[in-house]
Coordinates of C-alpha atoms in Angstrom, one line a residue:
M21 CA -43.1 -2.0 56.5
S22 CA -42.2 -3.3 53.1
L23 CA -38.2 -2.0 52.8
T24 CA -38.7 -2.0 49.1
N25 CA -41.4 0.7 49.4
I26 CA -38.3 2.5 50.4
N27 CA -36.9 4.3 47.2
Y28 CA -39.2 2.8 44.8
Q29 CA -40.1 4.3 41.5
Y30 CA -42.0 3.0 39.0
I31 CA -40.3 3.3 35.7
A32 CA -42.2 3.3 32.2
P33 CA -41.4 1.5 29.3
D34 CA -39.4 3.0 26.5
C35 CA -41.6 1.8 23.5
V36 CA -39.7 3.5 20.8
K37 CA -37.5 1.0 21.3
H38 CA -39.6 -1.9 22.1
R39 CA -41.6 -1.4 18.8
S40 CA -38.2 -1.8 16.8
E41 CA -37.3 -4.7 18.4
L42 CA -40.7 -6.5 17.7
K43 CA -40.2 -6.6 14.6
T44 CA -37.5 -9.6 15.2
F45 CA -39.7 -11.2 16.7
E46 CA -40.1 -14.2 14.8
Y47 CA -43.5 -15.9 16.8
Q48 CA -46.2 -13.5 17.3
P49 CA -48.8 -15.4 18.8
L50 CA -52.1 -13.9 20.1
I51 CA -53.4 -13.6 23.2
S52 CA -56.6 -12.9 24.8
V53 CA -57.1 -10.9 27.6
L54 CA -59.3 -12.1 30.3
L55 CA -61.9 -9.1 32.1
A56 CA -64.8 -9.8 34.2
T57 CA -66.8 -6.7 34.6
D58 CA -69.7 -5.9 37.4
N59 CA -70.5 -2.2 38.0
T60 CA -66.7 -1.6 37.9
P61 CA -65.9 2.7 38.7
V62 CA -66.2 4.4 35.2
S63 CA -62.4 5.9 35.4
Y64 CA -61.4 3.0 36.8
L65 CA -62.8 0.9 33.9
R66 CA -61.4 3.7 31.4
T67 CA -57.9 3.1 32.8
C68 CA -58.4 -0.3 32.4
L69 CA -59.5 -0.8 29.3
D70 CA -57.0 2.2 27.5
S71 CA -54.1 0.0 29.2
I72 CA -54.9 -2.6 27.0
I73 CA -55.6 -0.5 23.7
K74 CA -51.9 1.1 24.3
Q75 CA -49.8 -2.2 24.6
V76 CA -47.0 -2.1 22.6
Y77 CA -47.6 -5.9 21.1
P78 CA -50.7 -5.7 18.5
H79 CA -51.3 -8.9 18.0
W80 CA -54.1 -8.9 21.4
E81 CA -58.0 -9.3 21.5
L82 CA -59.8 -8.4 24.8
C83 CA -62.7 -10.3 25.6
I84 CA -65.4 -8.7 28.0
A85 CA -68.1 -10.8 30.2
D86 CA -70.2 -7.9 32.1
D87 CA -71.6 -9.9 35.3
A88 CA -75.3 -7.4 34.5
S89 CA -74.1 -4.2 35.4
T90 CA -77.1 -2.2 37.1
K91 CA -74.8 1.1 36.4
S92 CA -76.5 2.5 33.4
K93 CA -72.8 4.0 32.3
V94 CA -70.6 0.6 32.4
R95 CA -72.5 -1.0 29.9
Q96 CA -72.4 2.4 27.5
V97 CA -68.6 2.6 27.8
L98 CA -68.3 -1.0 27.2
E99 CA -70.1 -0.3 23.6
I100 CA -68.3 3.0 22.8
Y101 CA -64.8 0.8 23.2
Q102 CA -66.1 -2.0 21.0
K103 CA -67.8 0.4 18.8
K104 CA -64.3 1.4 18.1
Y105 CA -62.1 -1.4 18.3
P106 CA -64.7 -4.0 16.6
T107 CA -62.0 -6.6 15.6
K108 CA -59.8 -6.4 19.0
I109 CA -62.8 -5.9 21.6
K110 CA -65.1 -9.0 22.2
V111 CA -68.6 -8.4 24.6
T112 CA -70.4 -10.4 25.9
Y113 CA -73.5 -9.5 28.9
C114 CA -75.0 -11.6 31.5
N115 CA -78.6 -11.9 31.7
S116 CA -78.2 -12.2 35.6
K117 CA -76.2 -11.7 38.6
R118 CA -73.2 -15.1 38.5
Q119 CA -69.9 -15.9 40.5
I120 CA -67.1 -14.3 39.1
S121 CA -66.1 -18.3 37.8
A122 CA -69.1 -18.3 35.6
T123 CA -68.8 -15.0 34.3
T124 CA -65.2 -14.8 33.4
N125 CA -65.7 -18.7 31.8
E126 CA -68.1 -16.2 29.6
A127 CA -64.9 -13.8 28.8
L128 CA -62.9 -17.0 28.3
A129 CA -65.1 -18.5 25.6
L130 CA -64.9 -15.6 23.6
A131 CA -61.3 -16.6 23.4
K132 CA -59.2 -17.5 20.5
G133 CA -55.4 -16.7 21.5
E134 CA -52.9 -19.0 21.7
F135 CA -52.0 -17.2 25.3
V136 CA -54.3 -16.1 27.5
A137 CA -53.9 -13.5 30.5
L138 CA -55.8 -12.4 33.4
L139 CA -56.9 -8.7 33.9
E140 CA -58.6 -7.6 36.8
S141 CA -61.7 -4.5 35.7
E142 CA -59.8 -2.2 37.9
D143 CA -56.4 -2.3 37.4
F144 CA -54.6 -1.9 34.6
L145 CA -51.2 -3.1 32.6
T146 CA -48.1 -1.3 31.4
E147 CA -47.9 -0.5 28.1
D148 CA -44.8 -3.1 27.9
A149 CA -46.6 -5.7 29.2
L150 CA -47.8 -8.3 26.5
F151 CA -44.9 -6.9 25.1
E152 CA -42.2 -8.8 27.4
V153 CA -43.7 -11.8 27.6
V154 CA -43.7 -12.3 23.8
K155 CA -39.9 -11.4 23.7
Q156 CA -40.1 -14.0 26.7
L157 CA -42.0 -16.8 24.5
N158 CA -38.9 -15.8 21.8
Q159 CA -36.4 -17.1 24.1
K160 CA -35.4 -19.9 22.8
T161 CA -34.9 -21.7 25.6
N162 CA -38.5 -20.7 26.3
E163 CA -39.8 -22.4 23.3
S164 CA -42.3 -24.3 24.6
V165 CA -43.1 -22.6 27.7
D166 CA -46.9 -22.9 29.1
L167 CA -47.1 -20.3 31.9
I168 CA -45.6 -17.0 32.5
Y169 CA -45.8 -14.5 35.4
S170 CA -44.6 -11.1 36.1
D171 CA -43.6 -8.6 39.0
E172 CA -46.7 -6.2 39.5
D173 CA -47.3 -3.2 42.3
G174 CA -49.7 -1.0 43.7
W175 CA -52.0 2.5 42.4
D176 CA -52.2 4.9 45.6
E177 CA -55.4 7.0 44.2
L178 CA -54.7 9.5 47.2
E179 CA -51.2 10.3 47.1
Q180 CA -51.5 8.9 43.2
R181 CA -48.1 7.5 43.0
F182 CA -47.4 3.5 42.6
V183 CA -46.1 1.6 45.8
K184 CA -45.4 -1.6 47.2
P185 CA -43.8 -3.4 44.7
F186 CA -43.9 -7.3 44.7
F187 CA -40.9 -8.8 43.4
K188 CA -41.2 -12.1 42.9
P189 CA -39.2 -15.3 43.1
N190 CA -39.3 -17.9 40.1
W191 CA -41.1 -21.2 40.3
A192 CA -41.4 -22.3 43.4
P193 CA -44.6 -24.4 43.9
E194 CA -44.5 -25.0 48.0
I195 CA -44.6 -21.0 48.2
L196 CA -47.7 -21.3 45.8
K197 CA -49.5 -23.3 48.2
G198 CA -49.1 -21.1 51.1
Q199 CA -49.9 -17.9 49.0
M200 CA -51.3 -17.0 45.6
Y201 CA -47.7 -15.4 45.0
I202 CA -47.7 -14.9 41.0
G203 CA -50.8 -13.2 41.0
H204 CA -50.5 -10.4 37.8
L205 CA -49.8 -10.3 35.1
C206 CA -50.5 -14.7 34.8
V207 CA -50.4 -16.1 31.5
Y208 CA -51.4 -19.0 30.0
R209 CA -51.1 -21.3 27.5
K210 CA -55.2 -21.6 26.4
T211 CA -54.4 -25.8 25.7
L212 CA -53.7 -26.1 29.8
M213 CA -56.9 -24.0 30.7
D214 CA -60.6 -26.0 31.3
G215 CA -61.8 -23.3 33.0
F216 CA -62.7 -21.3 36.1
R217 CA -64.3 -24.0 39.1
L218 CA -67.5 -22.9 40.2
G219 CA -67.3 -22.9 44.3
T220 CA -63.8 -21.1 44.1
E221 CA -65.0 -18.0 44.0
G222 CA -62.4 -15.3 46.0
S223 CA -59.3 -17.7 44.8
Q224 CA -60.4 -19.0 41.5
D225 CA -57.1 -17.6 39.7
W226 CA -55.1 -19.5 42.7
D227 CA -57.5 -23.0 41.9
L228 CA -56.6 -22.6 38.6
A229 CA -53.0 -21.5 39.0
L230 CA -52.8 -24.8 41.2
R231 CA -54.3 -26.7 38.6
V232 CA -51.8 -25.7 35.4
T233 CA -49.2 -26.1 37.2
E234 CA -50.2 -29.7 37.7
K235 CA -50.0 -30.2 34.1
T236 CA -46.5 -28.4 33.8
D237 CA -43.4 -27.3 34.4
A238 CA -42.5 -25.2 31.7
I239 CA -42.8 -21.7 33.4
Q240 CA -40.9 -18.8 33.3
H241 CA -40.8 -15.5 35.2
I242 CA -40.8 -12.1 34.0
P243 CA -39.0 -10.1 37.0
K244 CA -40.5 -6.5 35.4
I245 CA -43.4 -4.4 37.4
L246 CA -46.1 -5.1 34.3
Y247 CA -49.1 -5.1 36.1
H248 CA -51.1 -2.0 38.2
R249 CA -53.6 -3.2 41.1
R250 CA -55.5 -0.4 42.4
K251 CA -54.1 -0.5 46.1
Y252 CA -57.5 0.4 47.6
S253 CA -59.7 -2.2 46.0
F254 CA -63.2 -2.2 46.3
S255 CA -64.2 -5.6 45.4
R256 CA -61.5 -7.0 46.9
N257 CA -61.6 -5.2 50.4
T258 CA -65.3 -6.2 50.6
H259 CA -64.9 -10.1 49.7
K260 CA -61.0 -10.0 51.4
N261 CA -62.9 -13.1 54.1
H262 CA -64.5 -15.0 51.9
A263 CA -61.2 -15.3 49.8
I264 CA -58.9 -16.5 52.4
K265 CA -61.2 -19.1 53.1
A266 CA -61.7 -20.0 49.7
G267 CA -57.6 -19.8 49.4
L268 CA -57.9 -22.4 52.4
K269 CA -60.3 -24.9 50.5
V270 CA -58.0 -25.0 47.0
V271 CA -55.2 -25.3 48.6
Q272 CA -56.6 -28.4 50.7
E273 CA -58.4 -29.8 47.3
A274 CA -54.9 -29.3 45.3
L275 CA -53.3 -31.2 48.2
V276 CA -55.6 -33.9 48.1
R277 CA -54.4 -34.0 43.9
E278 CA -51.1 -34.4 45.1
G279 CA -51.9 -38.0 47.2
E280 CA -49.3 -37.1 49.1
G281 CA -51.3 -36.7 53.0
G282 CA -50.7 -33.3 53.5
Q283 CA -53.1 -30.8 55.1
A284 CA -53.9 -26.9 55.2
V285 CA -54.9 -25.1 58.1
L286 CA -55.3 -21.4 58.5
N287 CA -51.9 -19.8 60.0
N288 CA -52.5 -16.4 62.8
N289 CA -51.4 -14.6 59.9
D290 CA -54.2 -16.4 57.6
R291 CA -51.8 -17.5 55.1
V292 CA -52.1 -21.0 54.3
L293 CA -49.8 -23.3 56.2
V294 CA -49.4 -27.3 54.6
H295 CA -48.6 -30.2 57.2
Y296 CA -47.4 -33.6 55.6
P297 CA -47.9 -36.4 57.8
V298 CA -44.9 -39.1 59.2
K299 CA -44.9 -42.6 56.9
Y300 CA -43.4 -45.5 58.8
N301 CA -42.1 -43.8 61.2
P302 CA -38.4 -43.4 60.5
L303 CA -35.5 -43.5 62.8
V304 CA -33.9 -40.5 62.8
S305 CA -29.8 -39.7 63.6
I306 CA -29.4 -36.6 64.7
I307 CA -26.0 -35.5 64.1
I308 CA -24.3 -32.9 66.2
P309 CA -20.5 -32.0 65.9
T310 CA -18.2 -30.2 69.2
K311 CA -15.4 -30.1 70.8
D312 CA -15.6 -29.2 74.1
K313 CA -18.0 -26.2 74.8
A314 CA -19.9 -28.6 77.5
D315 CA -21.7 -25.1 78.9
L316 CA -23.4 -24.8 75.2
L317 CA -23.9 -29.0 74.3
S318 CA -26.0 -29.4 77.5
P319 CA -29.1 -27.0 76.7
C320 CA -28.9 -28.4 73.3
L321 CA -29.9 -32.1 74.6
D322 CA -32.1 -30.9 77.2
S323 CA -34.1 -29.1 74.7
I324 CA -33.9 -32.7 72.1
I325 CA -34.8 -34.4 75.1
D326 CA -37.5 -32.2 76.4
K327 CA -39.5 -31.0 74.0
T328 CA -39.8 -33.4 71.4
D329 CA -42.8 -35.5 70.7
Y330 CA -41.6 -38.0 68.3
P331 CA -40.2 -40.6 70.0
N332 CA -38.1 -42.1 67.3
W333 CA -34.7 -40.7 67.2
E334 CA -31.0 -41.0 67.9
I335 CA -28.5 -39.1 68.7
I336 CA -24.1 -39.1 67.5
V337 CA -21.9 -36.7 68.9
V338 CA -19.1 -36.8 66.6
D339 CA -16.0 -35.9 69.4
N340 CA -13.4 -33.5 67.7
G341 CA -11.1 -33.8 70.5
S342 CA -12.5 -32.9 73.3
Q343 CA -10.1 -32.6 76.6
E344 CA -12.1 -30.9 79.3
T345 CA -13.5 -33.0 82.0
K346 CA -17.2 -31.7 82.3
T347 CA -17.2 -32.5 78.8
F348 CA -16.9 -36.6 78.8
Q349 CA -18.8 -36.3 82.7
L350 CA -21.9 -34.7 79.9
F351 CA -21.2 -37.8 77.7
D352 CA -21.7 -40.7 80.4
D353 CA -24.5 -38.4 82.1
Y354 CA -26.4 -38.8 78.7
R355 CA -25.7 -42.1 77.7
K356 CA -27.2 -43.1 81.4
K357 CA -30.1 -41.2 80.8
L358 CA -30.8 -42.1 77.0
G359 CA -28.6 -45.1 77.0
S360 CA -25.8 -46.6 74.9
E361 CA -27.9 -46.9 71.4
R362 CA -29.6 -43.9 71.8
F363 CA -26.9 -41.7 72.6
K364 CA -23.7 -41.9 70.6
V365 CA -20.1 -40.3 70.9
H366 CA -18.0 -41.2 67.8
P367 CA -14.6 -39.7 68.3
E368 CA -12.3 -38.3 66.0
Y369 CA -8.9 -36.7 66.6
S370 CA -8.3 -35.2 63.1
P371 CA -7.9 -31.2 62.2
F372 CA -10.9 -29.8 62.6
N373 CA -13.1 -30.2 59.4
F374 CA -16.4 -29.7 59.7
S375 CA -17.5 -31.5 56.9
Y376 CA -15.4 -34.5 57.8
L377 CA -16.7 -34.1 61.1
V378 CA -20.6 -34.1 59.6
N379 CA -19.6 -36.9 56.8
Q380 CA -18.4 -39.2 59.8
G381 CA -21.0 -38.9 62.3
V382 CA -23.5 -40.1 58.9
K383 CA -21.8 -42.8 58.4
A384 CA -21.8 -43.9 62.5
A385 CA -25.8 -43.0 61.8
Q386 CA -28.7 -46.0 61.6
G387 CA -30.9 -43.7 60.5
S388 CA -32.4 -43.5 57.1
I389 CA -33.9 -39.4 57.9
I390 CA -30.3 -37.8 59.2
L391 CA -30.6 -34.3 60.8
L392 CA -27.5 -32.4 61.2
L393 CA -27.7 -30.3 64.3
N394 CA -25.3 -27.2 65.6
N395 CA -23.5 -27.9 68.9
D396 CA -24.8 -24.5 70.3
T397 CA -28.7 -25.1 68.8
E398 CA -31.7 -25.1 71.7
V399 CA -35.2 -26.7 70.4
I400 CA -38.1 -23.6 71.2
S401 CA -41.2 -25.3 69.5
P402 CA -43.5 -27.2 68.7
S403 CA -43.2 -29.8 70.2
N404 CA -43.9 -32.2 67.2
W405 CA -40.9 -29.7 65.4
L406 CA -39.6 -33.5 64.3
E407 CA -42.7 -34.7 63.0
E408 CA -42.9 -31.4 60.9
M409 CA -39.7 -31.7 59.6
I410 CA -39.7 -35.4 58.9
G411 CA -42.7 -34.9 56.8
Y412 CA -41.5 -32.5 54.1
A413 CA -38.2 -35.0 53.8
Q414 CA -40.1 -37.9 52.7
R415 CA -41.1 -36.2 50.1
Q416 CA -40.3 -37.7 46.8
A417 CA -39.1 -33.8 45.9
I418 CA -38.0 -32.5 48.3
G419 CA -34.3 -32.0 49.5
G420 CA -33.1 -30.3 52.6
V421 CA -35.8 -29.3 55.3
G422 CA -34.7 -26.1 57.2
S423 CA -36.0 -24.3 60.2
K424 CA -36.4 -20.3 61.8
L425 CA -33.6 -19.8 64.1
L426 CA -33.4 -17.5 66.1
Y427 CA -30.7 -15.2 68.2
S428 CA -31.2 -14.7 71.5
N429 CA -32.9 -11.5 71.8
N430 CA -35.2 -13.4 69.7
T431 CA -34.4 -11.9 66.1
I432 CA -34.1 -14.4 62.9
Q433 CA -30.4 -15.8 62.5
H434 CA -32.0 -17.9 59.4
A435 CA -35.1 -18.2 57.9
G436 CA -33.3 -19.8 54.3
V437 CA -30.1 -18.8 52.7
I438 CA -29.9 -16.6 49.2
C439 CA -26.9 -17.0 47.2
G440 CA -25.4 -14.5 45.6
I441 CA -25.8 -12.0 49.2
D442 CA -22.0 -9.7 48.9
C443 CA -20.7 -12.1 46.3
T444 CA -21.3 -15.2 48.7
A445 CA -24.6 -16.4 50.4
G446 CA -26.3 -14.8 53.2
H447 CA -29.6 -15.6 55.8
S448 CA -33.1 -14.3 54.6
H449 CA -34.9 -11.6 56.6
L450 CA -31.7 -11.9 59.1
N451 CA -32.2 -9.3 62.3
F452 CA -36.1 -9.4 61.5
P453 CA -37.7 -9.6 64.6
Q454 CA -39.2 -13.3 65.4
Q455 CA -42.9 -12.3 65.2
S456 CA -42.4 -10.9 62.1
S457 CA -44.2 -11.5 59.1
G458 CA -41.1 -11.0 56.7
Y459 CA -41.2 -9.9 53.2
F460 CA -45.5 -10.1 51.5
D461 CA -45.3 -12.5 54.5
R462 CA -42.6 -14.7 53.6
L463 CA -42.0 -15.8 56.9
S464 CA -46.1 -17.2 57.6
F465 CA -45.5 -20.6 54.6
V466 CA -43.9 -23.0 54.2
A467 CA -41.3 -21.6 51.3
N468 CA -38.8 -22.4 48.9
Y469 CA -35.0 -21.5 48.8
S470 CA -31.9 -21.7 46.9
A471 CA -30.7 -23.6 50.5
V472 CA -30.5 -23.8 54.1
T473 CA -28.2 -23.7 56.6
G474 CA -26.1 -27.0 58.1
A475 CA -27.2 -25.4 61.8
C476 CA -30.7 -27.4 61.5
L477 CA -31.2 -29.2 57.8
M478 CA -32.8 -32.4 57.4
I479 CA -32.4 -34.8 54.6
K480 CA -32.9 -38.5 53.5
R481 CA -29.9 -40.8 53.8
S482 CA -30.2 -41.8 50.0
L483 CA -29.9 -38.4 49.0
W484 CA -27.3 -37.5 51.5
E485 CA -25.4 -40.3 50.0
K486 CA -26.4 -40.0 46.9
M487 CA -24.8 -36.7 46.6
D488 CA -21.5 -37.7 48.5
G489 CA -22.5 -35.5 51.4
F490 CA -20.3 -32.0 52.5
D491 CA -17.4 -31.8 49.9
E492 CA -14.3 -31.7 52.7
Q493 CA -12.5 -29.5 50.5
L494 CA -15.0 -26.7 52.5
V495 CA -13.5 -27.3 55.5
V496 CA -16.0 -24.9 58.0
A497 CA -18.0 -23.1 55.5
G498 CA -20.2 -23.1 52.3
N499 CA -20.4 -26.8 52.5
D500 CA -24.0 -26.7 53.4
V501 CA -24.9 -24.5 51.2
D502 CA -22.7 -26.2 48.2
F503 CA -24.6 -29.8 49.5
C504 CA -28.2 -27.6 48.8
L505 CA -27.1 -26.1 45.5
R506 CA -25.8 -29.9 44.5
L507 CA -29.0 -30.9 45.1
L508 CA -31.3 -28.1 43.8
K509 CA -29.1 -28.9 40.2
Q510 CA -30.7 -32.3 39.9
G511 CA -33.9 -30.8 40.8
Y512 CA -34.5 -31.7 44.2
R513 CA -36.2 -28.8 46.2
H514 CA -35.3 -26.9 49.6
V515 CA -38.1 -25.8 52.4
V516 CA -37.9 -24.3 55.3
L517 CA -40.6 -24.2 58.2
P518 CA -41.1 -21.2 59.5
H519 CA -43.4 -21.9 62.3
V520 CA -40.0 -24.9 63.4
L521 CA -38.4 -23.1 65.8
L522 CA -34.7 -23.0 67.3
Y523 CA -32.4 -20.9 68.7
H524 CA -29.2 -20.7 67.0
H525 CA -26.0 -19.2 69.2
E526 CA -24.4 -18.6 66.2
S527 CA -20.4 -19.6 66.1
K528 CA -20.2 -19.7 69.9
S529 CA -18.6 -23.0 69.3
R530 CA -15.8 -21.8 67.1
G531 CA -15.3 -17.8 67.6
E532 CA -15.0 -15.4 65.3
I533 CA -13.1 -15.3 62.3
D534 CA -10.2 -12.5 63.3
T535 CA -6.6 -14.4 62.8
P536 CA -4.9 -14.5 59.2
S537 CA -4.5 -17.3 58.4
Q538 CA -8.7 -18.0 59.4
K539 CA -9.3 -14.6 56.7
L540 CA -7.0 -16.6 54.3
R541 CA -9.3 -20.0 54.6
V542 CA -12.5 -18.1 54.7
A543 CA -11.0 -16.0 51.1
L544 CA -9.9 -19.5 49.7
E545 CA -14.3 -21.2 50.4
I546 CA -15.9 -17.8 48.5
A547 CA -13.4 -18.4 45.8
F548 CA -14.0 -21.9 45.7
M549 CA -17.4 -21.3 45.6
Q550 CA -17.2 -18.3 43.3
K551 CA -15.9 -21.0 41.0
R552 CA -18.0 -24.6 40.8
W553 CA -21.6 -22.2 41.1
P554 CA -20.5 -19.2 39.4
K555 CA -24.4 -19.2 37.1
I556 CA -26.5 -19.6 41.1
W557 CA -25.2 -15.7 42.0
M558 CA -27.0 -13.9 38.5
P559 CA -29.3 -13.8 40.8
D560 CA -30.5 -16.1 43.0
P561 CA -33.7 -18.0 41.5
Y562 CA -36.0 -17.5 44.7
Y563 CA -34.9 -13.8 45.4
S564 CA -35.0 -11.0 42.8
P565 CA -32.5 -9.3 41.2
H566 CA -34.1 -6.0 42.2
F567 CA -33.5 -6.6 45.9
N568 CA -30.1 -5.5 47.3
Q569 CA -27.6 -7.8 46.9
K570 CA -25.0 -6.4 48.8
K571 CA -26.3 -6.7 52.3
A572 CA -28.2 -9.3 54.5
G573 CA -31.4 -10.7 52.7
D574 CA -33.4 -8.1 54.0
F575 CA -35.7 -7.9 50.8
S576 CA -34.7 -3.8 50.3
L577 CA -34.8 -2.4 47.1
N578 CA -31.6 -3.2 44.9
P579 CA -29.5 0.4 44.2
K580 CA -29.1 -0.6 40.9
S581 CA -32.2 -1.9 40.0
I582 CA -34.4 0.5 37.2
Y583 CA -36.6 1.0 39.9
A584 CA -34.4 2.3 42.5
V585 CA -34.7 6.1 43.2
S586 CA -30.9 7.3 44.6
G587 CA -31.7 10.1 47.8
V588 CA -35.6 10.1 47.6
T589 CA -36.8 8.4 51.0
D590 CA -40.3 7.8 51.1
S591 CA -40.2 6.3 54.6
L592 CA -43.1 8.0 56.2
Y593 CA -45.6 7.0 53.8
N594 CA -45.3 3.7 55.3
D595 CA -45.8 2.8 58.7
D596 CA -47.8 0.2 58.9
N597 CA -48.8 1.1 62.4
S598 CA -50.7 4.1 60.6
F599 CA -54.1 1.7 60.6
I600 CA -56.2 5.1 60.8
F601 CA -54.6 7.1 58.5
N602 CA -54.9 3.7 55.9
K603 CA -59.0 3.9 56.8
L604 CA -59.2 7.3 56.2
K605 CA -57.7 6.9 52.9
I606 CA -59.7 3.8 51.6
I607 CA -63.2 6.6 52.7
A608 CA -61.6 9.5 50.9
V609 CA -60.7 7.5 47.6
R610 CA -64.1 6.5 47.8
L611 CA -66.4 9.2 48.9
L612 CA -64.9 12.7 47.9
P613 CA -64.7 14.5 45.0
R614 CA -61.0 14.6 43.0
K615 CA -60.6 18.1 44.5
A616 CA -60.9 17.5 47.7
V617 CA -58.8 14.1 47.3
N618 CA -55.8 16.1 46.4
K619 CA -56.5 19.2 49.1
L620 CA -56.8 15.7 51.8
R621 CA -53.4 14.5 50.5
V622 CA -51.5 17.5 50.7
F623 CA -53.0 17.8 54.4
Y624 CA -52.0 14.2 54.9
Y625 CA -48.6 14.7 53.9
W626 CA -47.6 17.6 56.5
V627 CA -49.7 15.6 59.2
R628 CA -47.8 12.4 58.7
L629 CA -44.5 14.3 57.8
L630 CA -44.9 16.4 61.7
I631 CA -45.9 13.1 62.9
S632 CA -42.3 11.8 61.5
K633 CA -40.1 14.6 63.4
L634 CA -42.2 13.9 66.7
K635 CA -40.7 10.6 66.8
R636 CA -37.3 11.3 65.3
K637 CA -37.6 13.9 68.4
H638 CA -38.6 11.6 70.7
R639 CA -36.9 8.7 69.9
P640 CA -34.6 7.3 73.0
K641 CA -30.6 7.7 72.6

């Protein structure tokens, strides 16, 4: 269940205020809205067309290509609207059925605007959609912007309400290879569009986004709902399987153009997972700080030895003053097992400073790839986990590479770091089940984050040295986040590989923070980070401001969001396991008259309410 669905309500814009603000815009370009129709239900088509006509921003044209619709009412509606708005609406009629790419190209051929917006005939825009786009274009920092996209939600015809808001991250290239996340509303500078490619039908929009973003990084995200998708779209549901295959195809073709050897595959969730090859078989130096705790370190080392296919690695244990006999015995055992060249112990007897220990470990290492690993971690899978991480770490644009870390109970401890959580930083999808696909499937593909935890962080040695390693002013916490933010500031991107799994028995090696001196140290580190990085907290570029900023990154709705409704819970509508109910709703909307649908909606509500009460009654104590 998507936690953003709870307490969500779409809020209509203040159009009077927007029309007044519009007068201050110096730049008011013509925007061409492309629309392809093919036997679209007339009621849906009228809603779609009306949403354009009602736009606050007046400088638009609607370019429609009808794909030889056999329903006469479709053409009648188009002719009525074109006659009423002859200077604003252009329509071309195809003589025979074509693929959606060819039909949309016919609409594009009609466009005269400087920018082009894409709209599907079963969906509709918010009244302020184009206004918000032009407002973004009038920002001084966005004078050369080439692509703008917004957040979106769904319209449930049966329940007659807006549902499932998709609050998107800012521009994230790796996420776009796993999912067509920019979706709608999406507005392109027309000069960058060379049409929709034939043969990409089902994912033609995704293909266009991939090709355009290869030409420009002047991309802006508007964190507002500007587009409503119909939850039960006949055309989308009918062609879903084809769209999945087409998506894999367009991503693989983008990887070929990229020229880094990337390979796209479908995972069990029908999402695209991208793998990159290892080049030149570099030596990987695995840095593990420790002090005693042989019972933690031994499983960590064994998991590396037993579950790693990649042969070229060394382990550097940075020993911060161990005293227990069994610890030194463990060191001797692994030296004998692996050899002194592959297993090294680097002693450091100074007071505990995690940043210093890691920095010294890297200095003692020989590898061109560095992997920081906590002593309380254990490799789970896959056996080529190092190859998967190296493939990404070797890429020129990539900074830190992280993995999905699990608690001992198989819930998620780390799937990326989100800055700004509770005024510091928190972990994405904290405590989600291991098998969860995450917020809009974010755990199903390689995703960008502002930072990754130092408990499992891979980095090119050249970048480590360029950043001078961890800042030793941060003794315990925040050093990994600070390091990642410095890389982010230099233009490098961080990724988390959700298919690389390790256990992390978090903080078992150093215990809880409970003494006054420890609490003071944490407070000082937080103050240090907030002073050094004031802007990154407002908000994290990969975590919407509409998400809760006060608790771990669970993607729940921020109570301060304009879309939040305080005290209202609609979770009884959103049980992801209610497969039968969802199928019945789809059938009802498509086949029954509206009065029957409304009666069924009331009946559905009471049935779901009864089920919800029964679940609470029989819930285990």
